[in-house]
Amino acid sequence: MNLSSTSSSKRQPVVCIRDVHKYYRRGAQVVEVLLGINLDIPDGAFAALMGPSGSGKTTLLNLIAGIDRPDRGELLIGGVDITKLSQVELTRWRARNVGFIFQFYNLLPVLTALENVELPLTLTKLSRRERREHAMLALELVGLTERVHHYPGELSGGQQQRVAIARAIVVDPILIVADEPTGDLDKGSAEDVLNLMQRLNREFYKTIIMVTHDPKAAERAEHVHHLDKGVLSDGEDQERGTRI
Amino acid sequence: MTLLKLVLRNTFRQRLRTVLTLIGMAVAILAFCLLRTVVEAWYGGVQASAPDRLITRNSVSLIFPLPLSYRTRILQMSGVKQVVYANWFGGVYIDEHNFFPRMAIGPSDYFEVYPEFVLTPEEKSNFWRRRNACVAGRKIAEKYHWKIGDTITMRGNIYPGDWSFVLVGIYHGAEKTTDESQFLFRWDYLDETLRKTSPSRAGRVELYIVKLDDPTNAGAISKAIDVLFESSLAKTLTETEKAFQLGFVAMTEAIVIAIRIVSFVVIGVILMILANTMAMAARERTSEYAVLKTMGFGNLFLTCLIAGESVCISMLGGVVGMALSFPSASVFSKKMGSFLPIFHLSYSTLLLSAGICFLIGLLAAVFPAWRASRVEVAEALGHVG
Ligand SMILES: Nc1ncnc2c1ncn2[C@@H]1O[C@H](COP(=O)(O)OP(=O)(O)OP(=O)(O)O)[C@@H](O)[C@H]1O
Ligand SMILES: [Mg+2]
């Protein structure tokens, strides 16, 4: 393991990636996207994943979040080897354990902010009232109490992303994954979103894995992992890489 | 419930497309209801027929009459309660387009055999008191604005000459299926005139209507009647009123089959339209389905979401179509008037339409739901992220 020597390395890893490979077959051609990834992410960490376009960042994030399957290797998330789960089990596992934040927010346009945040809770045993309370709490956390009855179309990009963050945290997942969460936002809104994510990490001890192209965004993370041509390298390697 | 909310909001998301599909659906169901009602109306006489009535006619053909003397002989048979008779008059009222059945009827217990023709006692007694009296069904009386006391003149074709009648009663049907478009006058008035103009045609009856004590004896008694006249000059053919009416309808069976086929083609077309709408909607929402899946919603939820929307559109369209079919049927009924005298929407048609709407809704959802279930989350989100 090549983790930098911060205090967090002593914490229990919540994500253990062991020798993960991923290929894509395009007709007869096989594209090797991930070539034996090994990575531990400690509980409560805020990790950034950087790398050039096409390096496999999204692919890796999807594997960690259980929406895609590796061709080889183990993925232990919160102690569960998710490569061993059936499709139905995996779907159920995601509902309880992973919160998603996408580049383009991906809120359902026919639901209000509040309803969007409530949506993942309908898969839980919570009562209607409890769902509403949880959702309101999450929206309060992201600072959108004024906008709860607005539809996504009536919100700015930054506001929509904050709703998406509320939706991601409302089920209290062990892991939050974010694929270029600021990729579509202006500087100010990006700041807001990053501040929010940092707060979630620091005050609520949420484990966050964020893919980003933006070095400014990556600075907010405790660790920055670099992916290039399907291989992970630590921060220093990448710095060399950028100098080339 | 979240699912219901999503279904309803999705339904009206593409308002124009939904409305157009709804209109298509409504028109198709309207057409289906009307076509089915036409078929039912075609069989209207069959439905209206009473099980305790037999029809006796000349075994050669309807147009050959039977002697009046047969009545007393049939009446003497056991199990026979009453025997009345009728002749098809034909004739023209003003011009050929005004079609409605005109019958010469007798004797004076005729309306006891046909209790579904409701007349006041006064109207009945006036009818039997006045030789050239006539009664008409409510429908034609309304159509031609006849009032009691009016003189109505018909040009005869089967029975030549001008025939004048005085309207003494307007009957209405006791049942929904009762034909309210008949024009009835007295057989003895016809017979009396014939004695003067063409005596050879007098004293003849086309149909005997035999009322039984007990409908379960229908088979035995009709056979017995035909046996009774087997060696007579005019042999008879006796059948239940229902069989008699069915015989009429059978002549036009091909048309009925064609109408039935068309009504199901209409359903097929609307299924395609709805399936197309649903496929378009589901395709646009691929990334939403992917997001729902990432959040942990399963294929069952997505299937319910799509099928719910599809059934919602089809049922809404169906309800509108069925609602429209009531006024349409009544307009249709007025126009068709006496060609299809019993033209009303039946429960079974409405129930069938509702069932078909529901089924179409489900069927139209099959393909999009299958596609949604196969959406690979990582791949679909790749299109977005
Ligand atoms: N479904 C797929 N089928 C075939 N190849 C794929 C598929 N998904 C990704 N790839 C390939 O895998 C490689 C990595 O893709 P990935 O989306 O993980 O890159 P990325 O690092 O997220 O890039 P970006 O920064 O542009 O988002 C790319 O070469 C891509 O073409
Ligand atoms: Mg990517």
XYZ file of C-alpha atoms and ligand atoms in Angstrom:
661
model
C 0.000 0.000 0.000
C 1.237 3.375 -0.903
C -0.912 5.507 1.349
C 0.639 8.694 2.582
C 1.445 8.781 6.274
C -1.438 10.820 7.579
C -3.268 9.889 10.714
C -6.169 8.448 8.785
C -4.110 5.509 7.549
C -4.426 4.046 11.019
C -8.197 3.949 10.703
C -10.029 0.811 9.538
C -10.358 0.786 5.784
C -13.960 0.980 4.618
C -12.975 0.263 1.037
C -10.466 -2.480 0.232
C -9.678 -3.002 -3.399
C -7.575 -6.060 -4.197
C -6.071 -6.668 -7.621
C -9.121 -5.415 -9.496
C -9.143 -5.781 -13.267
C -11.710 -4.522 -15.711
C -11.888 -5.122 -19.447
C -14.321 -3.959 -22.065
C -14.887 -6.009 -25.171
C -15.623 -4.106 -28.314
C -16.264 -6.846 -30.823
C -13.058 -8.866 -31.063
C -11.031 -6.085 -29.452
C -10.483 -6.146 -25.688
C -9.874 -2.797 -23.990
C -8.123 -3.150 -20.667
C -9.328 -0.307 -18.502
C -8.157 -1.259 -15.006
C -5.007 -3.320 -14.588
C -4.745 -4.684 -11.081
C -5.895 -1.887 -8.831
C -5.015 -2.091 -5.120
C -6.387 0.589 -2.858
C -7.529 1.038 0.741
C -9.690 3.938 1.771
C -9.996 4.424 5.504
C -13.276 4.996 7.232
C -14.104 8.669 7.347
C -11.637 9.602 4.618
C -12.144 12.139 1.885
C -10.355 10.726 -1.128
C -9.986 12.291 -4.542
C -9.380 10.326 -7.694
C -7.663 12.171 -10.507
C -6.297 11.277 -13.871
C -6.536 12.034 -17.563
C -9.707 11.474 -19.476
C -10.243 7.835 -20.325
C -7.934 6.634 -17.592
C -10.704 4.626 -15.964
C -11.757 6.859 -13.051
C -15.465 6.495 -13.621
C -15.013 2.794 -14.192
C -13.243 2.376 -10.860
C -15.794 4.495 -9.028
C -18.638 2.437 -10.511
C -16.967 -0.743 -9.307
C -16.569 0.624 -5.779
C -20.198 1.745 -5.745
C -21.459 -1.620 -6.935
C -23.033 -0.499 -10.188
C -20.546 -2.435 -12.293
C -18.603 -5.632 -11.720
C -14.872 -6.264 -12.045
C -13.549 -9.052 -14.241
C -11.083 -10.060 -11.567
C -10.224 -9.120 -7.995
C -11.974 -8.422 -4.730
C -13.959 -5.416 -3.604
C -14.544 -5.287 0.136
C -16.798 -2.428 1.050
C -17.617 -2.125 4.724
C -16.463 -5.707 5.112
C -18.704 -7.122 2.359
C -17.181 -8.615 -0.771
C -19.613 -7.105 -3.217
C -18.274 -9.129 -6.136
C -19.946 -12.151 -4.530
C -23.408 -10.580 -4.358
C -26.144 -11.462 -6.830
C -27.654 -8.705 -8.946
C -30.664 -8.344 -6.657
C -28.513 -8.422 -3.522
C -26.193 -5.849 -5.004
C -29.112 -3.531 -5.799
C -30.350 -3.844 -2.242
C -26.857 -3.330 -0.906
C -26.474 -0.105 -2.877
C -29.729 1.254 -1.526
C -28.448 0.976 2.032
C -24.742 1.649 1.715
C -23.913 4.043 -1.091
C -24.904 7.613 -1.806
C -24.382 8.915 -5.328
C -23.548 12.384 -6.569
C -23.370 12.797 -10.341
C -21.857 15.455 -12.544
C -25.246 16.380 -14.002
C -27.137 16.050 -10.683
C -29.615 13.561 -12.187
C -32.576 14.618 -10.105
C -35.964 13.390 -11.292
C -37.494 16.417 -13.012
C -41.073 15.493 -12.068
C -40.330 15.521 -8.340
C -39.722 18.525 -6.098
C -36.460 18.934 -4.208
C -38.056 17.441 -1.115
C -39.567 14.526 -3.035
C -36.261 13.839 -4.739
C -34.512 13.639 -1.387
C -37.297 11.478 0.010
C -37.161 9.057 -2.886
C -34.340 6.769 -1.650
C -36.077 6.570 1.720
C -39.090 4.858 0.181
C -36.908 1.755 0.058
C -36.507 1.856 3.834
C -38.965 0.939 6.555
C -39.377 4.545 7.656
C -42.866 5.938 8.015
C -44.094 8.717 5.804
C -43.545 11.273 8.528
C -40.089 10.036 9.367
C -39.161 10.128 5.708
C -40.278 13.713 5.459
C -38.350 14.639 8.610
C -35.166 12.964 7.415
C -35.450 14.623 4.018
C -36.054 18.038 5.564
C -33.043 17.550 7.801
C -30.853 16.679 4.836
C -32.093 19.700 2.921
C -31.446 21.887 5.926
C -27.919 20.560 6.031
C -27.293 21.599 2.436
C -28.934 24.968 3.121
C -31.981 24.617 0.905
C -34.890 24.849 3.321
C -36.277 27.726 1.265
C -36.395 25.665 -1.901
C -37.914 22.363 -0.808
C -41.000 22.641 -3.008
C -39.141 23.753 -6.114
C -38.744 21.436 -9.064
C -35.209 20.815 -10.369
C -35.988 22.963 -13.400
C -36.576 25.902 -11.069
C -33.192 25.541 -9.348
C -29.709 26.631 -10.364
C -27.052 24.029 -11.114
C -25.417 24.575 -7.738
C -28.726 24.254 -5.938
C -29.576 21.104 -7.860
C -26.244 19.601 -6.907
C -26.917 20.447 -3.275
C -30.264 18.672 -3.527
C -28.401 15.724 -5.035
C -26.008 15.776 -2.075
C -28.951 15.802 0.308
C -30.372 12.833 -1.578
C -27.025 11.026 -1.303
C -26.708 11.454 2.455
C -30.336 10.996 3.463
C -30.080 7.209 3.774
C -26.951 7.642 5.905
C -24.732 5.494 3.660
C -21.308 4.202 4.674
C -19.864 5.627 1.486
C -20.544 8.590 -0.753
C -19.264 8.493 -4.318
C -19.144 11.596 -6.479
C -18.188 11.610 -10.145
C -16.994 15.108 -11.042
C -19.532 16.770 -8.763
C -18.307 20.231 -9.696
C -17.685 19.468 -13.360
C -20.747 21.337 -14.529
C -20.710 24.204 -12.040
C -19.347 27.725 -12.041
C -16.601 28.630 -9.602
C -18.853 29.936 -6.846
C -21.252 27.034 -6.892
C -18.343 24.603 -7.073
C -16.910 26.215 -3.931
C -20.236 25.788 -2.154
C -20.510 22.147 -3.122
C -16.920 21.427 -2.086
C -17.392 23.214 1.230
C -20.450 21.135 1.803
C -18.675 17.898 1.022
C -15.822 18.869 3.275
C -18.266 19.599 6.063
C -19.956 16.246 5.591
C -16.580 14.626 5.895
C -15.312 16.610 8.858
C -18.453 17.053 10.922
C -20.370 13.919 10.020
C -17.422 11.617 9.323
C -18.754 10.597 5.939
C -16.388 8.613 3.749
C -16.274 10.316 0.390
C -14.634 9.252 -2.857
C -14.645 11.980 -5.451
C -13.486 11.827 -9.057
C -12.353 15.190 -10.303
C -10.337 16.903 -12.994
C -9.980 20.047 -10.965
C -6.800 20.277 -8.834
C -8.536 22.934 -6.701
C -11.250 20.447 -5.867
C -8.729 17.712 -5.187
C -7.003 19.981 -2.673
C -10.022 19.627 -0.407
C -9.462 15.900 -0.106
C -7.219 14.241 2.426
C -5.763 11.904 -0.164
C -5.379 12.237 -3.869
C -5.057 9.073 -5.903
C -3.922 9.247 -9.476
C -5.054 6.879 -12.125
C -3.300 6.637 -15.437
C -3.868 4.003 -18.088
C -5.521 1.764 -15.579
C -2.784 1.925 -12.982
C -2.867 3.778 -9.659
C 0.023 5.866 -8.451
C 0.408 8.004 -5.358
C 0.508 11.806 -5.249
C 4.225 12.271 -5.922
C 4.148 10.109 -9.019
C 1.355 12.199 -10.357
C 3.211 15.414 -9.668
C 6.027 14.046 -11.759
C 3.488 13.045 -14.334
C 2.109 16.547 -14.614
C 5.563 17.979 -14.993
C 6.227 15.832 -18.051
C -47.475 6.856 -2.519
C -44.311 7.697 -4.364
C -44.926 5.255 -7.194
C -48.380 6.646 -7.875
C -47.106 10.203 -7.772
C -44.330 9.386 -10.195
C -46.731 7.580 -12.508
C -49.178 10.465 -12.616
C -46.529 13.125 -13.104
C -44.763 11.106 -15.766
C -48.057 10.653 -17.575
C -48.502 14.366 -18.055
C -44.873 15.183 -18.591
C -45.071 15.352 -22.369
C -48.476 16.925 -22.338
C -49.014 17.165 -26.078
C -47.908 13.612 -26.738
C -50.069 12.271 -23.928
C -53.079 14.264 -25.078
C -52.690 13.080 -28.671
C -52.393 9.489 -27.532
C -55.401 9.970 -25.268
C -57.442 11.316 -28.172
C -56.401 8.382 -30.336
C -57.323 6.002 -27.572
C -60.667 7.711 -26.980
C -61.599 7.689 -30.659
C -60.662 4.032 -30.981
C -62.703 3.021 -27.960
C -65.597 5.135 -29.207
C -65.420 3.345 -32.556
C -65.161 0.001 -30.816
C -68.200 0.691 -28.640
C -70.297 1.854 -31.584
C -69.300 -1.060 -33.786
C -70.098 -3.525 -31.024
C -73.413 -1.820 -30.462
C -74.186 -2.113 -34.175
C -73.548 -5.841 -33.965
C -75.675 -6.120 -30.852
C -78.431 -4.082 -32.458
C -78.246 -6.439 -35.388
C -79.068 -9.219 -33.008
C -81.531 -6.957 -31.193
C -84.587 -8.891 -32.359
C -82.998 -12.066 -31.097
C -82.356 -10.580 -27.675
C -85.848 -9.177 -27.458
C -87.513 -12.445 -28.335
C -89.594 -14.173 -25.716
C -89.008 -17.849 -24.943
C -92.728 -18.573 -24.688
C -93.568 -17.445 -28.224
C -93.460 -19.611 -31.327
C -93.659 -18.359 -34.880
C -95.504 -20.488 -37.415
C -95.124 -19.698 -41.095
C -95.412 -21.359 -44.464
C -92.664 -23.945 -44.786
C -91.879 -22.867 -48.345
C -91.203 -19.222 -47.660
C -92.264 -16.283 -45.594
C -93.977 -14.663 -48.528
C -96.419 -17.528 -48.941
C -99.308 -17.085 -46.536
C -101.310 -19.543 -44.485
C -105.089 -19.836 -44.228
C -106.779 -17.990 -41.375
C -108.443 -21.230 -40.395
C -105.198 -22.557 -38.922
C -105.642 -20.328 -35.901
C -108.481 -22.262 -34.345
C -106.732 -25.552 -34.987
C -103.546 -24.407 -33.274
C -105.547 -22.938 -30.409
C -107.091 -26.328 -29.712
C -103.711 -27.878 -29.005
C -102.772 -28.450 -25.412
C -100.100 -26.140 -24.007
C -101.133 -23.326 -26.355
C -102.458 -20.286 -24.582
C -103.102 -17.790 -27.353
C -102.644 -17.520 -31.090
C -102.388 -14.188 -32.893
C -101.283 -13.320 -36.395
C -99.555 -10.665 -38.421
C -98.918 -9.747 -42.065
C -95.959 -7.769 -43.287
C -97.499 -4.798 -45.031
C -94.409 -3.174 -46.544
C -95.594 0.048 -48.101
C -94.031 3.467 -48.474
C -94.476 6.433 -46.167
C -93.829 9.645 -48.156
C -90.703 8.119 -49.731
C -88.650 4.926 -49.678
C -86.104 6.236 -47.158
C -88.602 6.175 -44.344
C -88.161 2.597 -43.338
C -89.925 1.052 -40.386
C -91.809 -2.212 -39.990
C -95.509 -1.969 -40.810
C -97.662 -4.858 -39.806
C -101.281 -5.767 -39.997
C -102.154 -7.512 -36.762
C -105.019 -9.383 -35.199
C -107.093 -10.453 -33.441
C -107.963 -8.403 -30.389
C -105.755 -10.276 -27.908
C -102.624 -9.398 -29.904
C -101.235 -7.056 -27.245
C -101.658 -9.729 -24.594
C -99.171 -11.841 -26.506
C -96.853 -8.824 -26.796
C -96.969 -7.316 -23.301
C -93.726 -5.442 -24.013
C -95.690 -3.053 -26.242
C -97.115 -0.801 -23.564
C -100.375 1.011 -24.390
C -102.980 2.523 -22.101
C -106.265 0.576 -21.836
C -107.931 3.510 -23.559
C -105.535 3.388 -26.496
C -106.087 -0.341 -26.812
C -109.852 -0.087 -26.783
C -109.766 2.761 -29.315
C -107.583 0.603 -31.529
C -110.060 -2.262 -31.559
C -113.033 0.062 -31.865
C -111.949 1.871 -34.983
C -111.399 -0.172 -38.148
C -108.627 1.980 -39.693
C -106.901 2.643 -36.387
C -103.175 2.303 -36.010
C -100.596 2.509 -33.232
C -96.951 3.465 -33.581
C -93.819 3.020 -31.505
C -92.561 5.999 -29.558
C -89.449 6.328 -31.739
C -91.130 6.695 -35.092
C -93.919 8.813 -33.662
C -91.268 11.238 -32.419
C -89.337 11.069 -35.648
C -92.334 11.918 -37.834
C -94.017 14.170 -35.260
C -97.177 12.092 -35.190
C -99.818 12.913 -32.640
C -102.855 10.970 -31.556
C -105.667 11.684 -33.992
C -103.353 12.250 -36.972
C -104.225 10.607 -40.248
C -101.269 8.749 -41.719
C -101.276 7.690 -45.331
C -99.146 4.899 -46.782
C -98.663 3.904 -50.366
C -99.000 0.159 -50.636
C -96.611 -1.991 -52.651
C -97.303 -5.544 -51.523
C -100.912 -4.477 -51.107
C -101.425 -1.783 -53.771
C -103.386 1.391 -53.257
C -103.358 4.294 -50.835
C -104.014 3.333 -47.232
C -105.110 5.814 -44.605
C -104.880 5.178 -40.897
C -105.818 7.154 -37.822
C -103.260 7.132 -35.023
C -104.954 6.153 -31.771
C -101.986 5.163 -29.656
C -98.262 5.468 -29.205
C -96.645 2.533 -27.447
C -93.396 2.453 -25.571
C -91.268 -0.545 -24.801
C -91.413 -2.306 -21.461
C -87.802 -3.406 -21.924
C -84.733 -1.616 -23.182
C -84.572 -4.164 -25.959
C -88.150 -3.610 -27.130
C -88.458 -2.370 -30.689
C -90.156 1.023 -30.489
C -90.289 1.592 -34.218
C -93.154 -0.585 -35.339
C -96.281 0.621 -37.043
C -99.253 -1.619 -36.346
C -102.730 -1.564 -37.764
C -105.668 -3.932 -37.888
C -105.474 -7.103 -39.962
C -109.265 -7.085 -40.490
C -108.997 -3.623 -42.085
C -106.450 -5.061 -44.538
C -108.555 -8.153 -45.099
C -111.753 -6.221 -45.648
C -110.120 -4.023 -48.280
C -108.599 -7.044 -49.997
C -112.001 -8.704 -50.238
C -113.067 -5.765 -52.384
C -109.907 -5.264 -54.469
C -108.355 -8.737 -54.797
C -110.534 -11.355 -53.108
C -108.111 -14.176 -53.844
C -105.641 -12.680 -51.363
C -108.134 -12.282 -48.562
C -108.294 -14.490 -45.476
C -104.580 -15.075 -45.476
C -102.047 -14.807 -42.683
C -98.271 -14.675 -42.990
C -97.252 -15.356 -39.432
C -98.932 -17.003 -36.515
C -97.569 -16.080 -33.148
C -98.269 -18.864 -30.687
C -98.082 -18.105 -26.998
C -97.372 -21.109 -24.799
C -98.389 -21.927 -21.265
C -94.892 -23.098 -20.508
C -91.786 -22.254 -22.559
C -90.181 -25.628 -21.758
C -92.676 -27.273 -24.099
C -91.550 -25.121 -27.048
C -89.760 -27.936 -28.861
C -92.550 -30.476 -28.572
C -95.336 -28.053 -29.462
C -93.605 -26.617 -32.522
C -93.111 -30.145 -33.804
C -96.735 -30.965 -33.062
C -97.969 -27.910 -34.972
C -95.956 -28.836 -38.049
C -97.188 -32.436 -37.841
C -100.761 -31.181 -37.618
C -100.492 -29.455 -40.998
C -98.202 -31.961 -42.651
C -100.871 -33.241 -44.999
C -102.427 -29.832 -45.607
C -101.945 -27.834 -48.747
C -99.890 -25.201 -46.927
C -97.331 -26.935 -44.766
C -96.002 -25.007 -41.791
C -92.643 -24.340 -40.254
C -92.725 -23.531 -36.560
C -89.788 -22.332 -34.519
C -89.179 -20.278 -31.421
C -89.232 -16.536 -31.882
C -85.513 -16.518 -31.164
C -84.725 -19.061 -33.879
C -86.955 -17.134 -36.260
C -85.077 -13.887 -35.598
C -81.717 -15.626 -35.847
C -82.742 -16.881 -39.271
C -83.081 -13.267 -40.385
C -79.720 -12.291 -38.957
C -77.955 -15.279 -40.498
C -78.632 -13.859 -43.936
C -76.381 -10.928 -43.114
C -73.764 -12.784 -41.125
C -70.882 -11.754 -43.407
C -71.484 -8.090 -42.652
C -71.569 -8.763 -38.949
C -68.299 -10.671 -39.149
C -66.723 -7.821 -41.115
C -67.816 -5.321 -38.480
C -66.432 -7.503 -35.733
C -63.100 -7.782 -37.509
C -62.927 -4.034 -38.041
C -63.628 -3.397 -34.373
C -60.684 -5.552 -33.393
C -58.432 -4.016 -36.021
C -59.203 -0.668 -34.381
C -58.009 -2.108 -31.080
C -54.847 -3.413 -32.723
C -54.066 -0.011 -34.197
C -54.482 1.760 -30.895
C -52.252 -0.795 -29.216
C -49.501 0.121 -31.684
C -49.978 3.829 -31.044
C -49.819 3.451 -27.283
C -46.873 1.054 -27.473
C -45.039 3.598 -29.583
C -45.777 6.409 -27.152
C -44.583 4.314 -24.247
C -41.440 3.215 -26.080
C -40.603 6.849 -26.816
C -41.209 7.908 -23.232
C -39.146 5.059 -21.830
C -36.286 5.722 -24.214
C -36.115 9.369 -23.152
C -36.002 8.331 -19.537
C -33.234 5.748 -19.813
C -30.876 7.782 -17.631
C -33.613 8.273 -15.040
C -34.122 4.545 -14.875
C -30.380 4.176 -14.428
C -30.421 6.680 -11.560
C -33.332 4.878 -9.910
C -31.420 1.642 -10.240
C -28.273 3.104 -8.680
C -30.381 4.218 -5.749
C -31.500 0.635 -5.294
C -34.865 0.509 -7.074
C -35.395 -2.854 -8.737
C -36.850 -3.894 -12.058
C -40.239 -4.487 -10.490
C -40.441 -0.818 -9.528
C -39.462 0.291 -13.030
C -41.979 -2.098 -14.575
C -44.719 -0.721 -12.331
C -43.664 2.800 -13.222
C -43.939 2.144 -16.955
C -46.990 -0.097 -16.854
C -48.702 2.321 -14.504
C -48.225 5.190 -16.910
C -49.322 3.093 -19.849
C -52.464 1.844 -18.121
C -53.157 5.365 -16.893
C -53.175 6.710 -20.454
C -55.178 3.819 -21.852
C -57.791 3.896 -19.096
C -58.171 7.680 -19.286
C -58.562 7.493 -23.054
C -60.951 4.605 -22.650
C -63.119 6.438 -20.147
C -63.308 9.477 -22.426
C -64.151 7.225 -25.380
C -66.848 5.410 -23.436
C -68.288 8.680 -22.166
C -68.426 9.993 -25.742
C -70.068 6.821 -26.958
C -73.282 7.621 -25.083
C -74.142 10.826 -26.969
C -72.761 9.307 -30.177
C -74.935 6.247 -29.794
C -78.026 8.335 -29.271
C -77.268 10.438 -32.375
C -76.528 7.248 -34.282
C -79.710 5.716 -32.984
C -81.786 8.683 -34.171
C -80.198 8.564 -37.614
C -80.433 4.814 -38.008
C -83.807 4.839 -36.347
C -85.803 1.886 -37.468
C -83.057 0.046 -39.340
C -81.480 -0.848 -36.033
C -84.385 -0.211 -33.698
C -82.692 -1.316 -30.493
C -79.511 0.729 -30.417
C -78.133 1.257 -26.958
C -74.800 0.658 -25.257
C -74.851 -2.504 -23.237
C -73.053 -3.192 -19.986
C -71.119 -5.957 -21.645
C -69.789 -3.553 -24.299
C -68.662 -1.067 -21.663
C -67.133 -3.789 -19.540
C -65.353 -5.280 -22.519
C -64.033 -1.850 -23.524
C -62.702 -1.218 -20.042
C -61.068 -4.627 -20.017
C -59.518 -4.043 -23.407
C -58.160 -0.649 -22.315
C -56.522 -2.208 -19.300
C -55.028 -5.008 -21.365
C -53.761 -2.618 -24.024
C -52.154 -0.541 -21.288
C -50.314 -3.580 -19.966
C -49.319 -4.868 -23.393
C -47.968 -1.498 -24.488
C -45.717 -1.495 -21.432
C -44.173 -4.889 -22.057
C -41.447 -3.835 -24.472
C -40.389 -0.607 -22.722
C -40.377 -2.358 -19.354
C -38.234 -5.144 -20.754
C -35.828 -2.574 -22.166
C -35.714 -0.652 -18.892
C -34.946 -3.840 -17.001
C -31.964 -4.388 -19.264
C -30.537 -0.913 -18.796
C -26.947 -1.338 -17.610
C -26.522 1.305 -14.968
C -22.832 1.994 -15.570
C -23.356 2.234 -19.297
C -26.481 4.370 -19.144
C -24.896 6.783 -16.699
C -21.891 6.911 -18.984
C -24.177 8.659 -21.460
C -24.924 11.234 -18.840
C -21.758 11.641 -16.753
N -19.240 0.464 -21.682
C -18.022 0.592 -22.217
N -17.690 -0.144 -23.303
C -16.458 -0.058 -23.823
N -15.510 0.744 -23.359
C -15.774 1.512 -22.299
C -17.051 1.468 -21.662
N -17.047 2.334 -20.630
C -15.802 2.899 -20.618
N -15.051 2.396 -21.618
C -13.681 2.743 -21.885
O -12.964 2.615 -20.698
C -12.015 3.653 -20.587
C -12.184 4.375 -19.270
O -13.422 5.016 -19.233
P -13.856 5.908 -18.010
O -15.210 6.397 -18.271
O -13.665 5.117 -16.762
O -12.821 7.073 -18.054
P -12.724 8.363 -17.161
O -11.392 8.303 -16.520
O -13.897 8.457 -16.274
O -12.757 9.499 -18.234
P -13.381 10.950 -18.129
O -12.448 11.749 -17.308
O -13.433 11.417 -19.522
O -14.722 10.803 -17.515
C -12.208 4.574 -21.781
O -11.220 4.268 -22.737
C -13.558 4.185 -22.304
O -13.582 4.299 -23.704
Mg -15.574 9.780 -16.080
